[in-house]
């Protein structure tokens, strides 16, 4: 399993290349995508868990890795993350299991 | 727009017919599906918002209606629900908009 | 719930209008789509159950209605259909439940 | 089949209600969603066909109806729309057929 | 291409780590997920083909690899698997082709 | 990042193995899948962009790589491809971003 620092560095490198080639709508979308996870009526920690569950049911592995990291940084406990992944499993079904296997492996290392 | 009481009554009626015909695995799945939304490390209100966002990005209209109702019953404010739907929109894209239009209409009536 | 005869008649009417406007690739796709459900190494009954489960996990309601009818015509029993829908539920998750509720209602009337 | 004017009026009514309740990120998303379909390096007509095919493979019926209307307004011919829907069918598979049936019915009336 | 024994061993290792960290709902889900594939009204071989087609149209590569192996163990012939994948292709469209390419490569080695 | 020539050679190798094992319906599907991208009422270049956007919103990475290559071969400019990916991002949401990051990296090398 790739270390989280390597994942984040590669993500950052590719984001920069993407934004260097992108026009205004894509740049603005990226800004919005950060805004909606800011603390608000819902604390940032729970927003990251919302992002985690949405990513898991849509089966986006990079998105799951990212929100696992962010949720953990925002103070989400192992138990809160486990409960979020259980909800993703029930809603999304066994088709999410391969991704959840790798998410739980990463969770151990956070 | 169908009233929430009618939606819940019809949902209940069909659940009963389904469970009357279903074997043990389906019955057990239904029980599990309730368990994961119980208060735990994550309070029930936030779990309903997790269910709402997952339902919205997977574009299950009945599921959105149900979790809107449940989140509201669990004390989620209009602002918390709005922020959840904004996250669903950014993650799931404009393809979720038709469903979000109807969710906001229902939100007004909650 | 719409009667199955009405569903099939409307489906037939729209298929004719579609094919009247469609070029060769669409017409050929429609022919192929029939071919793969013919009796072969796998008997037609099980192929209809394959179509049913695929339709349920992809959450295509009209497709589920159609394959329920076809499976039943091909001799699938209530119990075989129930087991197929249980597999769809486990693989596809609770997001398939609204569609399964209506499938079980229809199953009672087959 | 609902007339296109009624569809657009209802869409407009619900958009207004949604935007009245939405915070800045959702409002900005809606603005971006219009920007990307403006004439640019790709003429508006082809952008509407891009929207149509994406909507069809993601099986969003309201989105298909909208882009059918917009593509037609932008000068797309019946034949260009048919070819776009054939691409959607091959990429998205027979699971898109129920939606395509209704799209072809609407196409006749445009 | 990874050998099937390696795939199964890694799957087993990750399942154990996942279950070691999981609460009751996830553990129970995993048990249910085995139950629905047991011999019943539908023989186990056909249930594995149901799992294969559902996995292919939902484009879960690990799930396809697993059900290919299980179907083969349960006695499914090359021809029965080919017919199942043809149904998946027609229902799920060309978007499933990259996954089917790798499934056919594995099929040769079973 | 794999070079495009390697990607195409591997794709070709696996297609041959698949077709060697496949019956008539799969062979015919593959032929149809080529037909719909031929020049017609819509020029081939725009058809490749339709394939690109559909592949991106359905998040099929191999399909995106293939249509990027084909669109470029058919004369699509960097700007036309960028606008197509912006439409995919708005329609498909941030869940498409990991795939778009890699698509933009490849775009630089075309």
XYZ file of C-alpha atoms in Angstrom:
660
model
C 0.000 0.000 0.000
C 1.249 3.418 -1.072
C 2.044 5.732 1.848
C -0.423 8.581 2.364
C 2.324 11.224 1.888
C 3.136 9.777 -1.541
C -0.531 9.658 -2.471
C -1.006 13.307 -1.492
C 2.160 14.458 -3.291
C 1.167 12.720 -6.526
C -2.374 14.082 -6.222
C -0.947 17.576 -5.771
C 1.404 17.228 -8.733
C -1.400 16.095 -11.050
C -3.818 18.776 -9.792
C -1.225 21.436 -10.717
C -0.808 20.013 -14.219
C -4.569 19.814 -14.670
C -5.152 23.392 -13.517
C -2.314 24.656 -15.726
C -4.224 23.360 -18.759
C -7.759 24.130 -17.593
C -10.015 27.077 -18.398
C -12.052 29.076 -15.927
C -15.011 26.669 -15.394
C -12.753 23.841 -14.231
C -10.725 26.173 -11.989
C -13.943 27.480 -10.434
C -15.273 23.956 -9.941
C -12.115 23.054 -8.021
C -12.569 26.096 -5.766
C -16.215 25.194 -5.091
C -15.220 21.645 -4.325
C -13.093 22.967 -1.456
C -15.722 25.441 -0.228
C -18.400 22.828 0.453
C -16.154 20.976 2.915
C -15.409 24.059 5.066
C -16.806 24.185 8.610
C -20.369 25.505 8.483
C -23.675 24.473 9.993
C -22.119 21.006 9.772
C -18.637 20.749 11.347
C -15.799 19.933 8.918
C -15.266 16.504 10.457
C -18.759 15.341 9.565
C -18.473 16.876 6.105
C -15.413 14.722 5.486
C -17.406 11.675 6.565
C -20.142 12.722 4.105
C -17.457 12.879 1.427
C -16.123 9.498 2.519
C -19.481 7.716 2.314
C -20.382 9.329 -1.020
C -16.968 8.326 -2.413
C -17.349 4.761 -1.152
C -20.814 4.157 -2.614
C -19.676 5.667 -5.937
C -16.575 3.473 -5.651
C -13.923 6.119 -6.258
C -10.821 4.709 -4.597
C -8.691 7.872 -4.714
C -11.601 9.853 -3.304
C -11.971 7.367 -0.414
C -8.254 7.570 0.380
C -8.389 11.355 0.354
C -11.461 11.675 2.602
C -10.122 9.018 5.010
C -7.046 11.197 5.427
C -9.014 14.434 5.733
C -11.545 12.960 8.181
C -8.730 11.680 10.319
C -6.985 15.084 10.226
C -10.268 16.712 11.260
C -10.414 14.484 14.325
C -12.679 11.636 13.224
C -12.006 8.563 15.361
C -11.480 5.038 14.123
C -14.945 4.166 15.392
C -16.632 7.050 13.571
C -14.927 6.049 10.341
C -15.903 2.407 10.843
C -19.550 3.385 11.312
C -19.426 5.522 8.175
C -18.017 2.632 6.149
C -20.715 0.314 7.533
C -23.360 2.718 6.219
C -21.600 2.790 2.843
C -21.591 -1.015 2.763
C -25.302 -1.344 3.536
C -26.321 1.361 1.065
C -23.862 0.446 -1.689
C -23.844 -3.338 -1.284
C -21.138 -5.956 -1.608
C -19.906 -4.322 -4.796
C -18.166 -1.825 -2.503
C -16.311 -4.559 -0.569
C -13.051 -4.625 -2.609
C -12.686 -0.882 -2.039
C -13.630 -1.202 1.644
C -10.985 -3.897 2.139
C -8.308 -1.440 1.052
C -9.914 1.389 3.047
C -9.750 -0.660 6.251
C -6.123 -1.509 5.547
C -5.360 2.187 5.225
C -7.445 2.984 8.302
C -5.119 0.815 10.388
C -2.161 2.941 9.321
C -3.753 6.357 9.987
C -45.796 16.535 -4.609
C -46.958 13.555 -2.616
C -47.324 14.279 1.101
C -44.699 12.690 3.357
C -47.345 10.740 5.307
C -48.590 9.140 2.099
C -45.048 8.336 1.011
C -44.301 6.664 4.352
C -47.575 4.713 4.396
C -47.022 3.350 0.884
C -43.402 2.537 1.746
C -44.601 0.665 4.817
C -47.270 -1.228 2.890
C -44.784 -2.390 0.244
C -42.128 -3.300 2.825
C -44.666 -5.599 4.508
C -45.529 -7.313 1.215
C -41.849 -7.701 0.371
C -40.973 -9.197 3.759
C -43.971 -11.561 3.582
C -42.462 -13.102 0.438
C -38.797 -12.907 1.390
C -36.513 -15.550 2.862
C -34.115 -15.086 5.748
C -31.239 -13.256 3.957
C -33.496 -10.425 2.813
C -35.160 -10.164 6.245
C -31.730 -9.986 7.891
C -30.526 -7.376 5.409
C -33.504 -5.190 6.317
C -32.659 -5.504 10.017
C -29.008 -4.577 9.389
C -30.087 -1.615 7.319
C -31.822 -0.227 10.400
C -28.961 -1.047 12.773
C -26.358 1.048 10.966
C -28.427 4.227 11.399
C -28.776 3.887 15.192
C -27.006 6.399 17.450
C -23.420 5.276 17.976
C -20.024 6.924 17.806
C -21.765 9.093 15.212
C -25.062 10.624 16.395
C -28.182 9.461 14.527
C -28.719 12.889 12.986
C -25.395 12.790 11.165
C -25.970 9.197 10.115
C -29.191 10.277 8.418
C -27.234 12.988 6.598
C -24.732 10.309 5.512
C -27.688 8.313 4.181
C -29.050 11.419 2.462
C -25.826 12.264 0.635
C -25.205 8.644 -0.407
C -28.794 8.419 -1.707
C -28.456 11.680 -3.618
C -25.197 10.811 -5.393
C -26.609 7.368 -6.285
C -29.766 9.164 -7.423
C -32.333 7.114 -5.534
C -35.294 9.440 -5.184
C -37.277 7.396 -2.648
C -34.134 7.031 -0.542
C -33.588 10.816 -0.590
C -37.179 11.458 0.470
C -36.867 8.971 3.302
C -33.557 10.294 4.666
C -34.763 13.919 4.360
C -37.668 12.970 6.606
C -35.511 10.983 9.026
C -32.812 13.657 9.232
C -35.445 16.269 9.952
C -37.035 14.052 12.649
C -33.578 13.603 14.197
C -33.217 17.359 14.496
C -31.227 18.281 11.374
C -31.820 21.936 10.521
C -32.653 23.330 7.105
C -29.116 24.699 6.896
C -27.497 21.337 7.716
C -29.576 19.635 5.046
C -28.739 22.357 2.512
C -25.025 21.893 3.180
C -25.378 18.133 2.765
C -27.130 18.554 -0.567
C -24.412 20.997 -1.707
C -21.806 18.301 -1.018
C -23.907 15.789 -2.962
C -24.118 18.218 -5.887
C -20.362 18.839 -6.031
C -19.481 15.155 -5.706
C -22.257 13.802 -7.906
C -22.425 16.578 -10.510
C -25.291 18.178 -12.398
C -26.772 14.769 -13.112
C -28.127 14.945 -9.547
C -29.899 18.277 -10.165
C -33.359 16.942 -11.170
C -33.470 14.935 -7.955
C -32.149 17.881 -5.906
C -34.854 20.151 -7.331
C -37.503 17.849 -5.893
C -35.556 17.428 -2.637
C -35.488 21.200 -2.093
C -39.197 21.409 -2.811
C -39.795 18.791 -0.144
C -37.365 20.475 2.222
C -39.560 23.591 2.192
C -42.498 21.537 3.421
C -40.685 19.728 6.254
C -49.612 -0.966 -10.320
C -49.883 -1.050 -14.085
C -50.978 -4.453 -15.429
C -48.269 -6.451 -17.191
C -50.275 -6.524 -20.459
C -50.408 -2.725 -20.496
C -46.713 -2.482 -19.740
C -45.868 -4.854 -22.607
C -48.192 -3.104 -25.065
C -46.721 0.316 -24.315
C -43.203 -1.111 -24.514
C -44.050 -2.593 -27.904
C -45.569 0.639 -29.201
C -42.495 2.674 -28.208
C -40.061 0.080 -29.589
C -41.810 0.360 -32.982
C -41.546 4.157 -32.966
C -37.899 3.976 -31.957
C -37.011 1.455 -34.668
C -38.900 3.498 -37.281
C -36.533 6.399 -36.617
C -33.345 4.423 -36.009
C -30.480 3.626 -38.358
C -28.837 0.266 -38.814
C -26.588 0.168 -35.692
C -29.532 0.602 -33.322
C -31.626 -1.963 -35.233
C -28.746 -4.444 -35.057
C -28.238 -3.790 -31.355
C -31.896 -4.626 -30.736
C -31.504 -7.915 -32.621
C -28.379 -8.825 -30.620
C -30.174 -7.999 -27.410
C -32.677 -10.726 -28.223
C -30.063 -13.241 -29.374
C -28.162 -13.343 -26.084
C -31.271 -14.462 -24.168
C -31.990 -17.472 -26.424
C -31.571 -20.983 -25.017
C -27.917 -22.015 -25.322
C -25.350 -23.566 -23.020
C -27.386 -21.749 -20.357
C -31.148 -22.473 -20.518
C -33.346 -19.460 -21.321
C -34.874 -19.439 -17.833
C -31.530 -18.803 -16.164
C -30.624 -16.202 -18.788
C -33.752 -14.274 -17.842
C -32.674 -14.440 -14.189
C -29.261 -13.097 -15.264
C -31.089 -10.238 -16.992
C -33.238 -9.709 -13.903
C -30.316 -9.429 -11.471
C -28.301 -7.182 -13.809
C -31.347 -4.925 -14.239
C -31.961 -4.776 -10.493
C -28.403 -3.830 -9.526
C -28.356 -1.189 -12.295
C -31.746 -0.063 -11.017
C -33.651 -0.064 -14.296
C -37.271 -0.476 -13.284
C -38.707 -1.200 -16.732
C -35.948 -3.759 -17.307
C -36.796 -5.498 -14.013
C -40.484 -5.632 -14.896
C -39.675 -7.085 -18.303
C -37.289 -9.786 -17.049
C -39.666 -10.720 -14.187
C -42.304 -11.394 -16.826
C -39.920 -13.239 -19.148
C -38.425 -15.348 -16.347
C -41.898 -16.310 -15.196
C -42.915 -17.215 -18.789
C -39.778 -19.354 -19.064
C -40.829 -21.322 -15.981
C -38.907 -19.615 -13.177
C -40.645 -20.261 -9.869
C -41.463 -17.706 -7.206
C -38.656 -19.132 -5.106
C -36.061 -18.876 -7.888
C -37.009 -15.260 -8.497
C -36.866 -14.501 -4.767
C -33.359 -15.958 -4.554
C -32.285 -13.897 -7.555
C -33.601 -10.704 -5.983
C -31.810 -11.547 -2.710
C -28.532 -11.746 -4.640
C -29.309 -8.406 -6.289
C -29.979 -6.870 -2.857
C -26.720 -8.099 -1.347
C -24.630 -7.067 -4.347
C -26.411 -3.785 -5.065
C -27.207 -2.704 -1.506
C -30.161 -0.943 0.069
C -30.207 1.531 -2.792
C -32.007 -1.193 -4.749
C -34.764 -1.557 -2.129
C -37.327 0.891 -3.594
C -37.157 -0.992 -6.886
C -37.278 -4.381 -5.132
C -40.394 -3.337 -3.206
C -42.221 -2.810 -6.496
C -40.699 -5.986 -7.985
C -42.068 -8.077 -5.114
C -45.472 -6.469 -5.513
C -45.444 -7.450 -9.178
C -44.124 -10.909 -8.344
C -47.259 -11.578 -6.285
C -49.411 -10.921 -9.345
C -47.459 -13.082 -11.810
C -45.991 12.485 -22.935
C -45.716 15.833 -21.206
C -45.325 18.753 -23.624
C -41.882 20.337 -23.736
C -43.255 23.749 -22.681
C -44.748 22.212 -19.534
C -41.510 20.374 -18.793
C -39.501 23.600 -19.125
C -41.931 25.631 -17.036
C -41.909 23.098 -14.185
C -38.119 22.868 -14.399
C -37.901 26.644 -14.174
C -40.300 26.813 -11.209
C -38.335 24.202 -9.245
C -34.967 25.784 -10.115
C -36.222 29.079 -8.628
C -37.335 27.372 -5.419
C -34.039 25.527 -5.168
C -31.949 28.667 -5.691
C -34.070 30.584 -3.162
C -33.016 28.098 -0.495
C -29.450 27.498 -1.640
C -26.204 29.014 -0.423
C -23.409 30.366 -2.582
C -21.734 27.059 -3.642
C -24.922 25.710 -5.195
C -25.678 29.034 -6.905
C -22.159 29.106 -8.347
C -22.422 25.506 -9.498
C -25.586 26.375 -11.415
C -23.794 29.285 -13.105
C -20.843 27.056 -14.083
C -23.237 24.469 -15.433
C -24.476 27.062 -17.943
C -20.989 28.363 -18.799
C -19.642 25.029 -20.051
C -22.373 24.776 -22.702
C -21.653 28.205 -24.254
C -20.180 28.358 -27.768
C -16.407 28.007 -27.552
C -13.799 25.945 -29.349
C -16.692 23.493 -29.676
C -19.887 25.023 -31.121
C -22.890 25.076 -28.774
C -24.776 22.527 -30.873
C -22.145 19.853 -30.343
C -21.878 20.722 -26.658
C -25.590 20.003 -26.306
C -25.035 16.635 -27.984
C -22.209 15.976 -25.492
C -24.689 16.779 -22.716
C -27.284 14.531 -24.334
C -25.009 11.486 -24.589
C -23.643 11.939 -21.064
C -27.205 12.242 -19.725
C -28.328 9.137 -21.612
C -25.512 6.871 -20.434
C -26.034 8.116 -16.843
C -29.765 7.524 -17.388
C -31.071 10.893 -16.223
C -34.397 11.249 -17.983
C -34.998 14.937 -17.220
C -31.446 15.714 -18.378
C -32.060 13.876 -21.675
C -35.300 15.757 -22.261
C -33.557 19.065 -21.578
C -30.567 18.439 -23.847
C -32.805 17.079 -26.629
C -34.655 20.397 -26.538
C -31.477 22.479 -26.325
C -29.722 20.549 -29.099
C -32.732 20.980 -31.335
C -32.881 24.736 -30.557
C -29.164 24.968 -31.405
C -29.840 23.484 -34.832
C -29.068 19.799 -34.352
C -30.891 17.750 -36.971
C -32.928 14.614 -36.358
C -30.115 12.602 -37.904
C -27.427 14.120 -35.663
C -29.519 13.370 -32.581
C -30.163 9.813 -33.763
C -26.434 9.218 -34.218
C -25.767 10.603 -30.737
C -28.343 8.276 -29.201
C -26.828 5.313 -31.089
C -23.465 6.108 -29.480
C -25.162 6.316 -26.075
C -26.788 2.919 -26.674
C -23.537 1.191 -27.640
C -21.570 2.723 -24.758
C -24.299 2.465 -22.126
C -25.901 -0.812 -23.194
C -29.485 -2.052 -23.239
C -30.040 -0.657 -19.764
C -30.458 2.712 -21.505
C -33.216 1.422 -23.817
C -36.270 2.383 -21.708
C -34.995 5.962 -21.573
C -34.117 5.937 -25.291
C -37.634 4.754 -26.156
C -39.051 7.885 -24.532
C -36.307 10.060 -26.055
C -37.212 8.892 -29.576
C -40.880 9.541 -28.893
C -40.005 13.077 -27.873
C -37.655 13.474 -30.827
C -40.589 12.908 -33.186
C -42.418 15.853 -31.640
C -39.503 18.328 -31.743
C -1.956 -11.206 -14.940
C -1.899 -12.071 -11.250
C -2.385 -15.792 -10.584
C -5.750 -16.750 -9.075
C -4.100 -18.237 -5.967
C -2.371 -14.928 -5.263
C -5.591 -13.023 -5.813
C -7.466 -15.281 -3.380
C -4.714 -15.146 -0.743
C -4.565 -11.336 -0.818
C -8.369 -11.162 -0.719
C -8.355 -13.452 2.302
C -5.656 -11.441 4.078
C -7.540 -8.157 3.591
C -10.890 -9.675 4.589
C -9.333 -10.768 7.898
C -7.950 -7.292 8.571
C -11.293 -5.729 7.696
C -13.272 -8.071 9.960
C -10.807 -7.526 12.803
C -11.701 -3.839 12.770
C -15.386 -4.122 11.952
C -18.415 -4.040 14.232
C -21.357 -6.410 14.144
C -23.299 -4.981 11.158
C -20.351 -5.418 8.789
C -19.635 -8.929 10.115
C -23.269 -9.883 9.611
C -23.309 -8.415 6.119
C -20.323 -10.594 5.205
C -22.148 -13.680 6.481
C -25.288 -12.820 4.488
C -23.187 -12.261 1.407
C -22.092 -15.896 1.609
C -25.576 -17.240 2.401
C -27.216 -15.936 -0.772
C -24.799 -17.904 -2.979
C -25.504 -21.279 -1.318
C -27.315 -23.972 -3.308
C -31.075 -23.407 -3.032
C -33.960 -23.282 -5.475
C -31.255 -22.066 -7.848
C -28.150 -24.311 -7.974
C -24.928 -22.707 -6.742
C -23.390 -22.726 -10.225
C -26.093 -20.451 -11.618
C -25.910 -18.228 -8.544
C -22.227 -17.667 -9.261
C -23.135 -16.709 -12.830
C -25.705 -14.256 -11.415
C -22.905 -12.808 -9.277
C -20.609 -12.686 -12.304
C -23.046 -10.779 -14.521
C -24.006 -8.341 -11.746
C -20.300 -7.714 -11.041
C -19.547 -7.167 -14.721
C -22.326 -4.650 -15.362
C -21.376 -2.771 -12.161
C -17.753 -2.980 -13.355
C -16.172 -4.374 -10.198
C -13.025 -6.099 -11.420
C -12.179 -7.958 -8.206
C -15.781 -9.167 -7.995
C -15.609 -10.482 -11.579
C -12.361 -12.320 -10.885
C -13.851 -13.870 -7.759
C -17.099 -15.036 -9.378
C -15.226 -16.361 -12.447
C -13.226 -18.549 -10.081
C -16.241 -19.600 -8.040
C -18.395 -20.342 -11.107
C -15.619 -22.462 -12.545
C -15.204 -24.319 -9.218
C -18.960 -24.954 -9.198
C -18.745 -26.591 -12.597
C -19.643 -23.781 -15.003
C -18.209 -24.497 -18.439
C -16.270 -22.082 -20.624
C -19.335 -21.793 -22.830
C -21.686 -20.971 -19.952
C -19.321 -18.268 -18.746
C -18.967 -16.855 -22.281
C -22.761 -16.625 -22.611
C -22.983 -14.878 -19.241
C -20.377 -12.320 -20.279
C -22.222 -11.743 -23.571
C -25.352 -10.870 -21.583
C -23.299 -8.517 -19.399
C -21.909 -6.833 -22.516
C -25.318 -6.283 -24.094
C -26.906 -5.005 -20.876
C -23.935 -2.978 -19.657
C -22.603 -1.716 -23.005
C -19.115 -1.118 -24.336
C -18.128 0.565 -21.092
C -17.731 -2.971 -19.722
C -15.288 -3.998 -22.487
C -11.991 -3.181 -20.712
C -13.080 -5.364 -17.803
C -14.334 -8.107 -20.131
C -10.990 -8.154 -21.958
C -9.262 -9.049 -18.708
C -12.035 -11.492 -17.751
C -11.572 -13.419 -21.000
C -7.822 -13.517 -20.461
C -8.413 -15.033 -17.037
C -11.038 -17.394 -18.426
C -8.390 -18.929 -20.686
C -6.293 -19.813 -17.642
C -9.073 -21.360 -15.551
C 2.261 6.923 -17.276
C 2.158 4.128 -19.829
C 2.947 5.292 -23.377
C -0.026 5.395 -25.746
C 1.613 2.896 -28.131
C 1.930 0.379 -25.299
C -1.653 0.976 -24.228
C -2.909 0.393 -27.788
C -0.769 -2.726 -28.300
C -1.987 -4.317 -25.072
C -5.577 -3.359 -25.914
C -5.156 -4.979 -29.320
C -3.622 -8.139 -27.863
C -6.471 -8.592 -25.376
C -9.161 -7.817 -27.961
C -7.768 -10.639 -30.117
C -7.849 -13.101 -27.223
C -11.382 -12.036 -26.327
C -12.670 -12.401 -29.895
C -10.962 -15.798 -30.235
C -13.114 -17.075 -27.377
C -16.321 -15.188 -28.133
C -19.441 -16.296 -29.957
C -21.297 -14.355 -32.612
C -23.202 -11.836 -30.412
C -19.994 -10.474 -28.873
C -18.249 -10.330 -32.272
C -21.212 -8.428 -33.719
C -21.289 -6.043 -30.774
C -17.630 -5.205 -31.381
C -18.376 -4.464 -35.045
C -21.313 -2.211 -34.114
C -19.162 -0.405 -31.588
C -16.885 0.650 -34.439
C -19.718 1.552 -36.818
C -21.271 4.195 -34.555
C -18.040 6.226 -34.492
C -17.708 6.449 -38.303
C -18.149 9.831 -40.000
C -21.856 10.451 -40.580
C -24.240 13.323 -39.992
C -21.841 14.046 -37.112
C -18.162 14.211 -38.146
C -15.916 11.532 -36.632
C -14.022 14.080 -34.535
C -17.134 15.078 -32.620
C -18.187 11.451 -32.257
C -14.886 10.746 -30.525
C -15.575 13.661 -28.178
C -19.020 12.152 -27.483
C -17.244 8.884 -26.642
C -14.762 10.761 -24.474
C -17.396 12.560 -22.392
C -19.524 9.420 -21.980
C -16.437 7.461 -20.885
C -15.436 10.166 -18.418
C -18.816 10.456 -16.696
C -19.030 6.645 -16.484
C -15.452 6.697 -15.172
C -13.913 4.129 -17.488
C -10.229 5.002 -17.535
C -9.220 2.790 -20.476
C -12.144 4.164 -22.487
C -11.037 7.755 -21.745
C -7.470 6.988 -22.819
C -8.709 5.414 -26.034
C -11.079 8.240 -27.005
C -8.461 10.888 -26.115
C -6.156 9.210 -28.610
C -8.838 8.786 -31.255
C -10.145 12.351 -30.858
C -6.622 13.679 -31.223
C -6.029 11.505 -34.325
C -9.286 12.850 -35.784
C -8.018 16.409 -35.401
C -9.529 17.519 -32.098
C -7.484 20.358 -30.627
C -6.270 20.629 -27.058
C -8.898 23.302 -26.472
C -11.748 21.176 -27.806
C -10.700 18.291 -25.574
C -10.409 20.616 -22.566
C -13.948 21.894 -23.156
C -15.233 18.335 -23.440
C -13.600 17.368 -20.136
C -15.072 20.483 -18.480
C -18.544 19.321 -19.530
C -17.787 15.842 -18.146
C -16.681 17.403 -14.850
C -19.813 19.508 -14.441
C -22.160 16.671 -15.386
C -20.299 13.900 -13.557
C -19.090 15.846 -10.514
C -15.891 15.722 -8.492
C -16.028 11.938 -8.471
C -14.580 12.149 -11.996
C -11.589 14.255 -10.872
C -9.069 11.411 -10.239
C -9.682 10.169 -13.776
C -9.542 13.700 -15.213
C -6.190 14.307 -13.516
C -4.711 11.399 -15.438
C -6.532 12.428 -18.639
C -4.966 15.906 -18.499
C -1.557 14.389 -17.912
C -2.017 12.265 -21.017
C -3.411 15.220 -22.949
C -0.112 17.056 -22.457
C 1.731 14.204 -24.146
C -0.561 13.850 -27.184
